[in-house]
Short mmCIF file of C-alpha atoms in Angstrom, two decimals:
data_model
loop_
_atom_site.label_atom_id
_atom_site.label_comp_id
_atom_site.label_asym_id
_atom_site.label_seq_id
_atom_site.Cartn_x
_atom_site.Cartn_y
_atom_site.Cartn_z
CA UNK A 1 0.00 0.00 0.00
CA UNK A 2 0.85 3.74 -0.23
CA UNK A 3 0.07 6.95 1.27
CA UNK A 4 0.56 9.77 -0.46
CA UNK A 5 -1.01 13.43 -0.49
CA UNK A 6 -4.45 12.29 1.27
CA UNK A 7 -4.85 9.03 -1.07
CA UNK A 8 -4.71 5.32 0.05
CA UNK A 9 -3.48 3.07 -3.06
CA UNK A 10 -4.20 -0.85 -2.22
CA UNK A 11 -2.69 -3.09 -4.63
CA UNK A 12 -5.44 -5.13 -5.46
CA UNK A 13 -7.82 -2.04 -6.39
CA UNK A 14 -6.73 0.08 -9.49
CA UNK A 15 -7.99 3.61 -8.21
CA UNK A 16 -7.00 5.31 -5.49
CA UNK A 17 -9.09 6.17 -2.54
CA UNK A 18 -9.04 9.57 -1.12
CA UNK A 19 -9.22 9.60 2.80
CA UNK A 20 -10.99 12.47 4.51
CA UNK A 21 -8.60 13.01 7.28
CA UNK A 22 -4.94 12.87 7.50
CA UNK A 23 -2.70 10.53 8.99
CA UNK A 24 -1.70 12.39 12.67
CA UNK A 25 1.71 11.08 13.25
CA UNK A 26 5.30 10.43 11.41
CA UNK A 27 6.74 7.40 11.39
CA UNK A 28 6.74 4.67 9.31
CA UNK A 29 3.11 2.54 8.16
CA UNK A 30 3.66 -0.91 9.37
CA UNK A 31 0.44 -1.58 8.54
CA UNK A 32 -3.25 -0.67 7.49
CA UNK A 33 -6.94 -2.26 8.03
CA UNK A 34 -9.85 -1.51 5.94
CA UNK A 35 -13.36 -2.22 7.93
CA UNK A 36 -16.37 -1.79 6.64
CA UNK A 37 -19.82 0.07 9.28
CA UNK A 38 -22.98 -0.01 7.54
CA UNK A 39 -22.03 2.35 4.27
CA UNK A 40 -18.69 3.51 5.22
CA UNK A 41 -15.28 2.23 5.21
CA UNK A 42 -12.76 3.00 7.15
CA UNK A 43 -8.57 2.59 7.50
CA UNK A 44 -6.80 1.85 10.28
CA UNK A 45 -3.05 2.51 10.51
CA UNK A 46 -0.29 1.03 12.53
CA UNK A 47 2.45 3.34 12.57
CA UNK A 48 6.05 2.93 14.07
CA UNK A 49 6.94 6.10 16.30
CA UNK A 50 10.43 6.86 17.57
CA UNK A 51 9.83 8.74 20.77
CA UNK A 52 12.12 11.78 21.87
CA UNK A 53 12.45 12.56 25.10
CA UNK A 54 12.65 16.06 26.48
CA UNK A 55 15.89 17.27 28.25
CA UNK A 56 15.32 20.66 28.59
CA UNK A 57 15.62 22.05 31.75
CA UNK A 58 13.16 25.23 32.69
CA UNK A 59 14.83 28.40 32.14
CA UNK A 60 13.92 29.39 35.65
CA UNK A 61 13.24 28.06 38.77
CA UNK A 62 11.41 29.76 42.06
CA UNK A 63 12.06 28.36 45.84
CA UNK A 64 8.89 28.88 48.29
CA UNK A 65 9.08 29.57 52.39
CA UNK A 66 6.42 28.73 53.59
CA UNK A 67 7.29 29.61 57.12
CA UNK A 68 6.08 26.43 58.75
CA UNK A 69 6.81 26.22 62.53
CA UNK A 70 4.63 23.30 63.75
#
């Protein structure tokens, strides 16, 4: 299969079918799953995501007294 500019091409069907949303995430399509409701179809993707994690540090940091005795 392919995904390109909105479109779903399937090998075994010789148009291409134009999806109403857009796929949400990067990464790479493992996979996709066409199911059928009534008179809709719809896709659903696997997709591989490489997770970053955040190491940024706050640019500023505030320290509180409370003034707790007991």
């Amino acid at each position: 299969f392919i995904v390109k500019d909105n479109y779903l091409k399937l090998p075994l069907l010789k148009s291409k079918i134009k999806m109403t949303e857009s796929i949400r995430f990067n990464g790479k399509i493992n996979s996709v799953t066409l199911s059928k409701k009534l008179d809709r179809y719809f896709a659903s993707f696997q997709i591989e995501i490489i997770e970053q994690l955040k190491t940024e540090l706050p640019s500023r940091s505030i320290g509180v007294d409370v003034g707790i005795k007991k």
